[in-house]
Each structure stands twice: as C-alpha cells, then as structure tokens.
mmCIF file of C-alpha atoms in Angstrom:
data_model
loop_
_atom_site.group_PDB
_atom_site.id
_atom_site.type_symbol
_atom_site.label_atom_id
_atom_site.label_comp_id
_atom_site.label_asym_id
_atom_site.label_seq_id
_atom_site.Cartn_x
_atom_site.Cartn_y
_atom_site.Cartn_z
ATOM 1 C CA MET Q 1 56.152 46.599 145.245
ATOM 2 C CA SER Q 2 53.201 46.432 147.643
ATOM 3 C CA ASP Q 3 52.911 44.272 150.804
ATOM 4 C CA VAL Q 4 50.220 42.434 149.170
ATOM 5 C CA ASN Q 5 52.291 41.476 146.349
ATOM 6 C CA ALA Q 6 55.564 40.801 148.168
ATOM 7 C CA HIS Q 7 53.439 38.516 150.543
ATOM 8 C CA LEU Q 8 51.532 36.498 147.504
ATOM 9 C CA LEU Q 9 54.985 35.963 145.708
ATOM 10 C CA ALA Q 10 56.574 34.291 148.852
ATOM 11 C CA GLN Q 11 53.679 32.286 148.931
ATOM 12 C CA ARG Q 12 54.657 31.218 145.020
ATOM 13 C CA ILE Q 13 58.033 30.475 146.051
ATOM 14 C CA ASP Q 14 57.061 28.266 149.333
ATOM 15 C CA THR Q 15 54.933 26.392 146.536
ATOM 16 C CA VAL Q 16 57.829 25.921 144.418
ATOM 17 C CA LEU Q 17 60.062 24.748 146.832
ATOM 18 C CA ASP Q 18 57.824 22.087 148.240
ATOM 19 C CA ILE Q 19 57.452 20.897 144.442
ATOM 20 C CA LEU Q 20 61.237 20.863 144.397
ATOM 21 C CA VAL Q 21 61.439 18.774 147.315
ATOM 22 C CA ALA Q 22 58.575 16.565 145.898
ATOM 23 C CA GLY Q 23 60.678 15.572 143.042
ATOM 24 C CA ASP Q 24 58.203 17.183 140.463
ATOM 25 C CA TYR Q 25 60.918 19.157 138.410
ATOM 26 C CA HIS Q 26 58.828 19.827 135.272
ATOM 27 C CA SER Q 27 55.959 21.533 137.450
ATOM 28 C CA ALA Q 28 58.780 23.447 138.974
ATOM 29 C CA ILE Q 29 60.205 24.975 136.092
ATOM 30 C CA HIS Q 30 56.735 25.847 134.655
ATOM 31 C CA ASN Q 31 56.093 27.647 137.852
ATOM 32 C CA LEU Q 32 59.386 29.402 138.395
ATOM 33 C CA GLU Q 33 59.055 30.586 134.652
ATOM 34 C CA ILE Q 34 55.615 32.108 135.958
ATOM 35 C CA LEU Q 35 57.253 33.520 138.805
ATOM 36 C CA LYS Q 36 59.930 35.273 136.317
ATOM 37 C CA ALA Q 37 57.302 36.832 134.458
ATOM 38 C CA GLU Q 38 55.563 38.296 137.336
ATOM 39 C CA LEU Q 39 58.485 39.599 138.874
ATOM 40 C CA LEU Q 40 59.554 41.380 135.488
ATOM 41 C CA ALA Q 41 56.039 42.726 135.478
ATOM 42 C CA LEU Q 42 55.873 43.598 139.072
ATOM 43 C CA ALA Q 43 59.392 45.708 138.504
ATOM 44 C CA ALA Q 44 58.038 47.305 135.270
ATOM 45 C CA ASP Q 45 54.780 48.467 137.021
ATOM 46 C CA ASP Q 46 56.902 50.222 139.842
ATOM 47 C CA ALA Q 47 58.726 52.197 137.094
ATOM 48 C CA GLU Q 48 55.817 53.044 135.481
ATOM 49 C CA GLN Q 49 53.988 54.267 138.692
ATOM 50 C CA GLN Q 50 57.058 55.969 139.440
ATOM 51 C CA ASN Q 51 56.829 58.062 136.438
ATOM 52 C CA GLN Q 52 53.188 58.748 136.388
ATOM 53 C CA PRO Q 53 51.819 61.984 138.324
ATOM 54 C CA LYS Q 54 49.556 60.903 141.688
ATOM 55 C CA ALA Q 55 45.719 61.717 140.859
ATOM 56 C CA PRO Q 56 44.760 63.579 144.092
ATOM 57 C CA TRP Q 57 41.163 62.293 144.091
ATOM 58 C CA LYS Q 58 42.899 58.857 144.109
ATOM 59 C CA SER Q 59 43.560 56.600 147.518
ATOM 60 C CA GLU Q 60 46.958 54.821 147.076
ATOM 61 C CA TYR Q 61 44.813 51.935 148.146
ATOM 62 C CA GLN Q 62 42.878 52.207 145.155
ATOM 63 C CA PRO Q 63 45.078 51.054 142.344
ATOM 64 C CA CYS Q 64 43.906 51.851 138.915
ATOM 65 C CA ARG Q 65 45.185 49.171 136.102
ATOM 66 C CA SER Q 66 44.158 49.770 132.645
ATOM 67 C CA ARG Q 67 45.304 46.392 131.675
ATOM 68 C CA PRO Q 68 42.964 43.301 132.082
ATOM 69 C CA TYR Q 69 43.936 40.546 134.412
ATOM 70 C CA GLY Q 70 47.020 42.105 136.072
ATOM 71 C CA PRO Q 71 50.680 42.981 134.827
ATOM 72 C CA VAL Q 72 51.296 39.528 133.936
ATOM 73 C CA ALA Q 73 49.257 39.427 130.889
ATOM 74 C CA ARG Q 74 51.699 41.832 129.107
ATOM 75 C CA HIS Q 75 54.033 38.821 129.020
ATOM 76 C CA ILE Q 76 51.281 36.700 127.433
ATOM 77 C CA ALA Q 77 49.743 36.891 124.051
ATOM 78 C CA PRO Q 78 46.084 37.796 123.753
ATOM 79 C CA ASN Q 79 43.578 34.776 123.886
ATOM 80 C CA SER Q 80 46.285 32.364 124.905
ATOM 81 C CA ASP Q 81 46.104 29.963 127.734
ATOM 82 C CA VAL Q 82 46.772 32.663 130.265
ATOM 83 C CA ALA Q 83 49.022 31.318 133.351
ATOM 84 C CA MET Q 84 47.528 32.668 137.011
ATOM 85 C CA ASN Q 85 49.608 35.120 138.553
ATOM 86 C CA ALA Q 86 50.482 35.115 142.402
ATOM 87 C CA ARG Q 87 46.943 37.105 143.193
ATOM 88 C CA GLN Q 88 44.620 34.941 140.911
ATOM 89 C CA GLN Q 89 46.261 31.524 142.833
ATOM 90 C CA SER Q 90 45.490 33.642 146.063
ATOM 91 C CA ILE Q 91 42.012 34.041 144.922
ATOM 92 C CA LEU Q 92 41.205 30.317 143.839
ATOM 93 C CA GLN Q 93 42.669 28.897 146.849
ATOM 94 C CA VAL Q 94 40.501 30.932 149.340
ATOM 95 C CA VAL Q 95 37.432 30.381 147.021
ATOM 96 C CA ILE Q 96 38.235 26.646 147.308
ATOM 97 C CA ASP Q 97 38.854 26.912 151.012
ATOM 98 C CA LYS Q 98 35.978 29.047 151.935
ATOM 99 C CA GLY Q 99 33.240 27.203 149.472
ATOM 100 C CA ARG Q 100 31.806 31.093 148.406
ATOM 101 C CA MET Q 101 33.426 34.272 148.276
ATOM 102 C CA SER Q 102 32.133 37.854 147.237
ATOM 103 C CA VAL Q 103 33.952 40.123 145.107
ATOM 104 C CA ALA Q 104 33.838 42.569 148.092
ATOM 105 C CA ASP Q 105 35.623 40.388 150.456
ATOM 106 C CA LEU Q 106 38.307 39.049 147.612
ATOM 107 C CA ALA Q 107 38.948 43.031 146.779
ATOM 108 C CA LYS Q 108 39.832 43.757 150.843
ATOM 109 C CA MET Q 109 41.730 40.115 150.932
ATOM 110 C CA THR Q 110 44.368 41.251 148.170
ATOM 111 C CA GLY Q 111 43.952 45.339 148.325
ATOM 112 C CA VAL Q 112 42.900 45.750 144.811
ATOM 113 C CA SER Q 113 39.780 47.279 143.390
ATOM 114 C CA GLU Q 114 36.586 45.164 142.746
ATOM 115 C CA VAL Q 115 36.975 45.785 139.245
ATOM 116 C CA THR Q 116 40.670 44.033 138.932
ATOM 117 C CA ILE Q 117 38.581 41.425 141.072
ATOM 118 C CA ARG Q 118 35.811 41.041 138.429
ATOM 119 C CA GLN Q 119 38.619 40.596 135.761
ATOM 120 C CA ASP Q 120 40.626 38.232 138.005
ATOM 121 C CA LEU Q 121 37.094 36.158 138.135
ATOM 122 C CA ASN Q 122 36.310 36.380 134.575
ATOM 123 C CA LEU Q 123 39.791 34.931 133.364
ATOM 124 C CA LEU Q 124 39.786 31.849 136.025
ATOM 125 C CA GLU Q 125 35.842 30.994 135.302
ATOM 126 C CA LYS Q 126 37.063 31.093 131.454
ATOM 127 C CA GLN Q 127 40.012 28.909 132.232
ATOM 128 C CA SER Q 128 37.509 26.387 134.216
ATOM 129 C CA TYR Q 129 38.866 27.096 137.457
ATOM 130 C CA LEU Q 130 36.039 28.337 139.343
ATOM 131 C CA ARG Q 131 32.334 29.613 138.725
ATOM 132 C CA ARG Q 132 31.008 33.126 138.925
ATOM 133 C CA THR Q 133 27.379 33.984 140.467
ATOM 134 C CA HIS Q 134 26.162 37.295 141.208
ATOM 135 C CA GLY Q 135 28.601 38.917 143.477
ATOM 136 C CA TYR Q 136 30.228 35.713 144.196
ATOM 137 C CA ALA Q 137 32.914 33.397 143.252
ATOM 138 C CA VAL Q 138 32.341 29.271 144.022
ATOM 139 C CA PRO Q 139 34.736 26.867 143.111
ATOM 140 C CA LEU Q 140 34.305 24.377 140.167
ATOM 141 C CA ASP Q 141 35.183 20.887 140.769
ATOM 142 C CA SER Q 142 37.989 19.658 139.066
ATOM 143 C CA GLU Q 143 39.118 16.177 137.799
ATOM 144 C CA ASP Q 144 42.519 17.385 136.492
ATOM 145 C CA VAL Q 145 44.996 16.279 138.657
ATOM 146 C CA GLU Q 146 47.665 18.748 138.187
ATOM 147 C CA THR Q 147 45.002 21.486 139.115
ATOM 148 C CA ARG Q 148 43.737 19.425 142.209
ATOM 149 C CA MET Q 149 47.718 19.100 142.904
ATOM 150 C CA MET Q 150 48.282 22.904 143.350
ATOM 151 C CA THR Q 151 45.527 22.894 146.088
ATOM 152 C CA HIS Q 152 46.731 22.460 149.527
ATOM 153 C CA PHE Q 153 49.965 20.765 148.124
ATOM 154 C CA ALA Q 154 51.990 21.110 151.211
ATOM 155 C CA ILE Q 155 49.467 19.074 153.494
ATOM 156 C CA LYS Q 156 49.089 16.717 150.646
ATOM 157 C CA ARG Q 157 52.778 16.160 150.750
ATOM 158 C CA GLU Q 158 52.527 15.306 154.374
ATOM 159 C CA LEU Q 159 49.583 13.081 154.267
ATOM 160 C CA ALA Q 160 51.758 11.053 151.507
ATOM 161 C CA SER Q 161 54.672 10.683 153.679
ATOM 162 C CA ARG Q 162 52.225 9.419 156.416
ATOM 163 C CA ALA Q 163 50.605 6.818 154.427
ATOM 164 C CA ALA Q 164 53.960 6.043 152.638
ATOM 165 C CA ALA Q 165 55.078 4.723 156.345
ATOM 166 C CA LEU Q 166 52.485 2.214 156.365
ATOM 167 C CA VAL Q 167 53.922 0.346 153.421
ATOM 168 C CA ASN Q 168 56.435 -2.175 154.458
ATOM 169 C CA THR Q 169 59.703 -3.286 152.004
ATOM 170 C CA GLY Q 170 58.501 -5.848 149.509
ATOM 171 C CA GLU Q 171 54.882 -5.097 149.201
ATOM 172 C CA THR Q 172 52.451 -4.664 146.430
ATOM 173 C CA VAL Q 173 50.073 -1.860 146.809
ATOM 174 C CA PHE Q 174 47.358 -0.332 144.783
ATOM 175 C CA ILE Q 175 47.209 3.269 144.180
ATOM 176 C CA GLU Q 176 43.927 4.791 142.873
ATOM 177 C CA ASN Q 177 43.831 8.316 141.069
ATOM 178 C CA GLY Q 178 44.197 11.830 142.631
ATOM 179 C CA SER Q 179 46.744 14.257 143.718
ATOM 180 C CA SER Q 180 47.740 13.051 147.362
ATOM 181 C CA ASN Q 181 47.902 9.646 145.697
ATOM 182 C CA ALA Q 182 50.268 10.799 143.190
ATOM 183 C CA LEU Q 183 52.315 12.056 145.732
ATOM 184 C CA LEU Q 184 52.252 8.912 148.042
ATOM 185 C CA ALA Q 185 53.405 6.756 144.603
ATOM 186 C CA ARG Q 186 55.951 9.082 143.714
ATOM 187 C CA THR Q 187 57.596 8.519 147.630
ATOM 188 C CA LEU Q 188 57.027 4.919 147.252
ATOM 189 C CA ALA Q 189 58.741 4.535 143.830
ATOM 190 C CA GLU Q 190 61.825 6.656 145.060
ATOM 191 C CA ARG Q 191 62.420 3.927 147.791
ATOM 192 C CA GLY Q 192 62.418 1.166 144.679
ATOM 193 C CA ASP Q 193 61.596 -1.903 147.116
ATOM 194 C CA ILE Q 194 57.519 -1.516 146.331
ATOM 195 C CA THR Q 195 55.433 -2.889 143.561
ATOM 196 C CA ILE Q 196 52.581 -0.137 142.550
ATOM 197 C CA ILE Q 197 49.452 -1.187 140.680
ATOM 198 C CA THR Q 198 47.654 1.813 139.541
ATOM 199 C CA VAL Q 199 44.638 2.840 137.083
ATOM 200 C CA SER Q 200 46.346 6.544 136.830
ATOM 201 C CA SER Q 201 48.276 7.293 133.818
ATOM 202 C CA TYR Q 202 49.224 10.262 135.060
ATOM 203 C CA ILE Q 203 50.999 8.484 138.282
ATOM 204 C CA ALA Q 204 52.349 5.901 135.680
ATOM 205 C CA HIS Q 205 54.107 8.732 133.975
ATOM 206 C CA LEU Q 206 55.251 10.837 136.984
ATOM 207 C CA LEU Q 207 56.907 7.448 138.219
ATOM 208 C CA LYS Q 208 59.028 6.913 134.713
ATOM 209 C CA GLU Q 209 62.203 7.888 135.884
ATOM 210 C CA THR Q 210 62.022 6.019 139.684
ATOM 211 C CA PRO Q 211 63.324 2.675 140.441
ATOM 212 C CA GLY Q 212 60.106 1.082 141.416
ATOM 213 C CA GLU Q 213 58.109 -1.184 139.647
ATOM 214 C CA VAL Q 214 54.904 0.263 138.424
ATOM 215 C CA ILE Q 215 51.871 -1.924 136.874
ATOM 216 C CA LEU Q 216 49.360 0.251 134.778
ATOM 217 C CA LEU Q 217 46.100 -1.416 134.294
ATOM 218 C CA GLY Q 218 44.289 -1.044 131.183
ATOM 219 C CA GLY Q 219 40.472 0.420 130.538
ATOM 220 C CA ILE Q 220 38.874 3.103 129.141
ATOM 221 C CA TYR Q 221 40.842 6.277 129.347
ATOM 222 C CA GLN Q 222 39.278 9.178 130.912
ATOM 223 C CA LYS Q 223 41.054 11.883 129.463
ATOM 224 C CA ARG Q 224 40.695 14.592 131.779
ATOM 225 C CA SER Q 225 41.566 13.022 135.081
ATOM 226 C CA GLU Q 226 44.168 10.231 133.180
ATOM 227 C CA SER Q 227 42.278 7.373 134.783
ATOM 228 C CA MET Q 228 41.028 3.891 133.245
ATOM 229 C CA VAL Q 229 37.641 3.033 134.049
ATOM 230 C CA GLY Q 230 35.192 0.544 132.619
ATOM 231 C CA PRO Q 231 34.531 -3.439 132.463
ATOM 232 C CA LEU Q 232 38.227 -3.936 131.328
ATOM 233 C CA THR Q 233 39.641 -2.346 134.278
ATOM 234 C CA ARG Q 234 37.116 -3.958 136.774
ATOM 235 C CA GLN Q 235 38.474 -7.250 135.115
ATOM 236 C CA PHE Q 236 42.026 -6.611 135.348
ATOM 237 C CA ILE Q 237 41.680 -5.473 139.361
ATOM 238 C CA GLN Q 238 40.205 -9.031 139.828
ATOM 239 C CA GLN Q 239 43.467 -10.862 138.320
ATOM 240 C CA VAL Q 240 46.158 -9.036 140.292
ATOM 241 C CA HIS Q 241 46.936 -9.040 144.124
ATOM 242 C CA PHE Q 242 47.809 -6.262 146.322
ATOM 243 C CA SER Q 243 47.935 -6.245 150.342
ATOM 244 C CA LYS Q 244 46.894 -2.487 150.510
ATOM 245 C CA ALA Q 245 44.941 -0.035 148.488
ATOM 246 C CA PHE Q 246 45.100 3.716 148.806
ATOM 247 C CA ILE Q 247 41.953 5.444 147.750
ATOM 248 C CA GLY Q 248 40.738 8.846 147.266
ATOM 249 C CA ILE Q 249 37.127 10.408 147.780
ATOM 250 C CA ASP Q 250 35.308 13.329 146.630
ATOM 251 C CA GLY Q 251 32.936 13.306 149.923
ATOM 252 C CA TRP Q 252 31.980 12.130 153.146
ATOM 253 C CA GLN Q 253 29.086 12.308 155.626
ATOM 254 C CA ALA Q 254 27.897 9.801 158.240
ATOM 255 C CA GLU Q 255 24.521 9.620 156.455
ATOM 256 C CA THR Q 256 26.094 8.411 153.007
ATOM 257 C CA GLY Q 257 29.373 7.387 153.763
ATOM 258 C CA PHE Q 258 31.989 7.915 151.527
ATOM 259 C CA THR Q 259 31.212 9.285 147.675
ATOM 260 C CA GLY Q 260 32.487 9.946 144.375
ATOM 261 C CA ARG Q 261 31.530 12.439 141.752
ATOM 262 C CA ASP Q 262 32.215 9.911 138.883
ATOM 263 C CA MET Q 263 30.188 6.896 138.381
ATOM 264 C CA MET Q 264 33.065 4.741 136.485
ATOM 265 C CA ARG Q 265 35.711 5.809 138.669
ATOM 266 C CA ALA Q 266 33.127 4.910 142.004
ATOM 267 C CA ASP Q 267 33.169 1.323 140.033
ATOM 268 C CA VAL Q 268 36.657 1.049 140.209
ATOM 269 C CA VAL Q 269 37.082 1.844 143.650
ATOM 270 C CA ASN Q 270 33.986 -0.552 144.583
ATOM 271 C CA ALA Q 271 36.312 -3.481 142.745
ATOM 272 C CA VAL Q 272 39.035 -2.629 144.805
ATOM 273 C CA LEU Q 273 36.995 -2.933 147.887
ATOM 274 C CA GLU Q 274 35.753 -6.564 146.950
ATOM 275 C CA LYS Q 275 39.099 -7.652 147.077
ATOM 276 C CA HIS Q 276 38.789 -7.373 150.921
ATOM 277 C CA CYS Q 277 42.277 -5.994 151.260
ATOM 278 C CA GLU Q 278 43.509 -3.000 153.860
ATOM 279 C CA ALA Q 279 41.461 -0.211 152.173
ATOM 280 C CA ILE Q 280 43.086 3.093 153.455
ATOM 281 C CA ILE Q 281 41.269 6.516 152.445
ATOM 282 C CA LEU Q 282 43.991 9.637 151.641
ATOM 283 C CA SER Q 283 42.511 12.828 151.617
ATOM 284 C CA ASP Q 284 42.498 16.428 152.971
ATOM 285 C CA SER Q 285 40.080 17.471 155.219
ATOM 286 C CA SER Q 286 38.413 19.760 152.554
ATOM 287 C CA LYS Q 287 36.401 16.639 151.332
ATOM 288 C CA PHE Q 288 34.731 15.817 154.349
ATOM 289 C CA SER Q 289 31.106 17.000 154.958
ATOM 290 C CA ALA Q 290 30.197 17.198 151.111
ATOM 291 C CA VAL Q 291 28.419 14.508 149.517
ATOM 292 C CA HIS Q 292 28.382 13.143 145.699
ATOM 293 C CA PRO Q 293 26.088 11.196 143.786
ATOM 294 C CA TYR Q 294 27.809 7.639 143.949
ATOM 295 C CA PRO Q 295 28.767 5.504 146.770
ATOM 296 C CA LEU Q 296 32.374 4.221 147.241
ATOM 297 C CA GLY Q 297 31.452 1.243 149.397
ATOM 298 C CA PRO Q 298 29.868 0.628 152.935
ATOM 299 C CA ALA Q 299 32.083 2.415 155.415
ATOM 300 C CA GLY Q 300 32.813 -1.292 157.080
ATOM 301 C CA ARG Q 301 34.894 -2.159 153.838
ATOM 302 C CA PHE Q 302 37.635 0.443 154.755
ATOM 303 C CA ASN Q 303 40.205 0.054 157.473
ATOM 304 C CA ARG Q 304 41.853 3.777 157.718
ATOM 305 C CA VAL Q 305 41.269 7.379 157.223
ATOM 306 C CA ILE Q 306 44.651 9.773 156.944
ATOM 307 C CA THR Q 307 43.626 13.436 156.999
ATOM 308 C CA ASP Q 308 44.577 16.668 158.579
ATOM 309 C CA ASP Q 309 43.506 18.350 161.998
ATOM 310 C CA ARG Q 310 41.176 20.497 160.202
ATOM 311 C CA LEU Q 311 38.900 17.449 160.130
ATOM 312 C CA PRO Q 312 35.720 18.555 162.418
ATOM 313 C CA ASP Q 313 35.702 16.914 165.648
ATOM 314 C CA ALA Q 314 32.125 15.383 165.019
ATOM 315 C CA CYS Q 315 33.549 13.792 161.789
ATOM 316 C CA ARG Q 316 36.388 12.171 163.619
ATOM 317 C CA GLU Q 317 34.009 10.730 166.159
ATOM 318 C CA GLN Q 318 31.714 9.327 163.654
ATOM 319 C CA LEU Q 319 34.762 7.765 161.376
ATOM 320 C CA LEU Q 320 36.009 6.121 164.832
ATOM 321 C CA ARG Q 321 32.259 5.059 165.319
ATOM 322 C CA SER Q 322 32.248 3.349 162.018
ATOM 323 C CA GLY Q 323 35.181 1.530 163.316
ATOM 324 C CA LEU Q 324 37.706 3.017 161.404
ATOM 325 C CA THR Q 325 41.613 4.110 162.198
ATOM 326 C CA VAL Q 326 41.700 7.894 161.748
ATOM 327 C CA ASP Q 327 45.389 9.372 161.572
ATOM 328 C CA ILE Q 328 45.795 13.082 162.168
ATOM 329 C CA VAL Q 329 48.644 14.844 160.072
ATOM 330 C CA PRO Q 330 49.232 18.130 161.477
ATOM 331 C CA TYR Q 331 47.674 21.234 158.781
ATOM 332 C CA ILE Q 332 50.738 23.311 157.369
#
C-alpha cells in the first residue's frame, strides 16, 4: 500500500471515529462498509502488482490503472450509485476548501496520474458532488444534509458543542436546517432536558431515539434539504415560543449581511427573526466572504456568531462592528 493510500485511509478511519462519537451509528456503519471494500480492493491491487512485471519505461510514481474510478469500482456493479473511495473524498474536500483546483494539482496531491484524476472527477460530477470546467474542478453547492455533514465534520462537531453550552436546562430552542445544526440538535436532545423546535425532518429523524422532546413544524416539504418551508411554516413559527434560535447561513459579506441560496428557506429564517429571540449563527468559516441572492434579515437582528478560527480577521472585525458577539472555536 502506498503512503498516499495509507494516509487517505487513516483520514477515513478518523472520520468514522468522529461519527461514532457523535452517535450517528447508521452513517458509521455505512462508512465502515465502504472502508472494508477499499481495503479489500487495495489488497487485491497489491497482489496484482506483485505478480506483474514492471515496465521499464514506467516510473513507479506514475501508476497505470486499467479499471475506471480506482480499485473500489471492482466491488460495485456498473452504473450503480458508486460510493466515493478515500482518494475521491480527499479530492472533494480540497475542491470545497479551495474553491477551485486544477487537474494537475490534484494529481500531484494524490500521487496518481491526471488520467485517473479525470476519471475521479467524472464520477464525482456524475454524482452531483462537484462540477468540471476546462482543466479544473469547482464545488457544487449541495442541499443534501448528509453530503454537507461529511464536509468539515470534526469542526462542525466542535461548533455544536460550543453552541450547546449556551442552552440552559428547561429551555425551548429553535434549530433551523443544516449539518452543524443537526449535530447541535443531537447534542441537546441527548441531554433530555431541552425542547427542540425544528423545521428539519432530517433533524427530527436523527433524534428519534433520544430522550429530548422534539416539535417538528409542518409546511411544504423540500425533499433534497429535508426541510419544511412556505406560508404554513411561517404561520406555525408565529404560534410557538422559544428563547433561542440557531440558524445556518450560506454566505456573509459586510455589504450584504447574511445570505441564503434558497428563497423559501430564507423566508423561514426571517420569520424566526421576527420573534425577536436570541438569534445565533452556527457556521464554519467557509461560508464567510461568499454571497447568495436572498438576505437573512439585517445583521442587527442577530446576537451571536459561532465559527472557527479560519474566519478572516477582517470578517471578524466587521461582525464585531455590527454589534454581534463572535465565538471562535479552534479549527481541527
């Protein structure tokens, strides 16, 4: 097994351990099954390479693979919903982090050929994880909570822990949709002394085995984001009471304030802000400096931002000037 593959598998194991600690056993089992397939595939690759004579014109740093999408593809039926292997997860993560990555840079990072990288990108684009442009890969915004959960999982867990410390025994809180908010909801529900109001059916399902009380508000069901929106949702929000609201964002700039990419979800957030409760933004720093079409209320309606220490200093200063408390969590 190469050093690159060993490093990527170690990253996958760390992710599975994080998911287990968070209590999401279904996702952990799913990831362990993928990991098992990858280990079997890599072992088969090693055996195959030992039995093949080495071509004298091929450098050992330029592996030649005849099978598409890497060794894990042998364990998956053609045209099925192919799971990402460790290298592809690493590619997706760095594309999301950097915003754009060239094929050449990805090949250098992973230690495989550009042909293999293009095959990986084709698969990731087919599964709607990213988008290919000429010579580059760029992230594709996703509403799927499971997909977003796997991005920056460790830091999102720390953000959720910091946010949970703000909630007192016996409080009723509103938790909006999103991956960081889902981890927060799980943490609070396991305490058993908190009532959670949410518009996220994903969160409600996640909490079904926990002792805490959960109130799921109705409305128009958005299947991809697993969230309720629309006039009925706004009406339900007006009829319930809560002391704190935890809200996710898609973007923030000083000129625009907090923004979202979905008009109907933005309307839900604005309905919550009209309650004049303590409004808390829970988001990793990757969302800042981005801008999306729909405003999430004036900055003055929010009270606090919880994010990680990769937040640019300029953004932090602008948030403080807007009157918000900024809680910084060390990036993991």
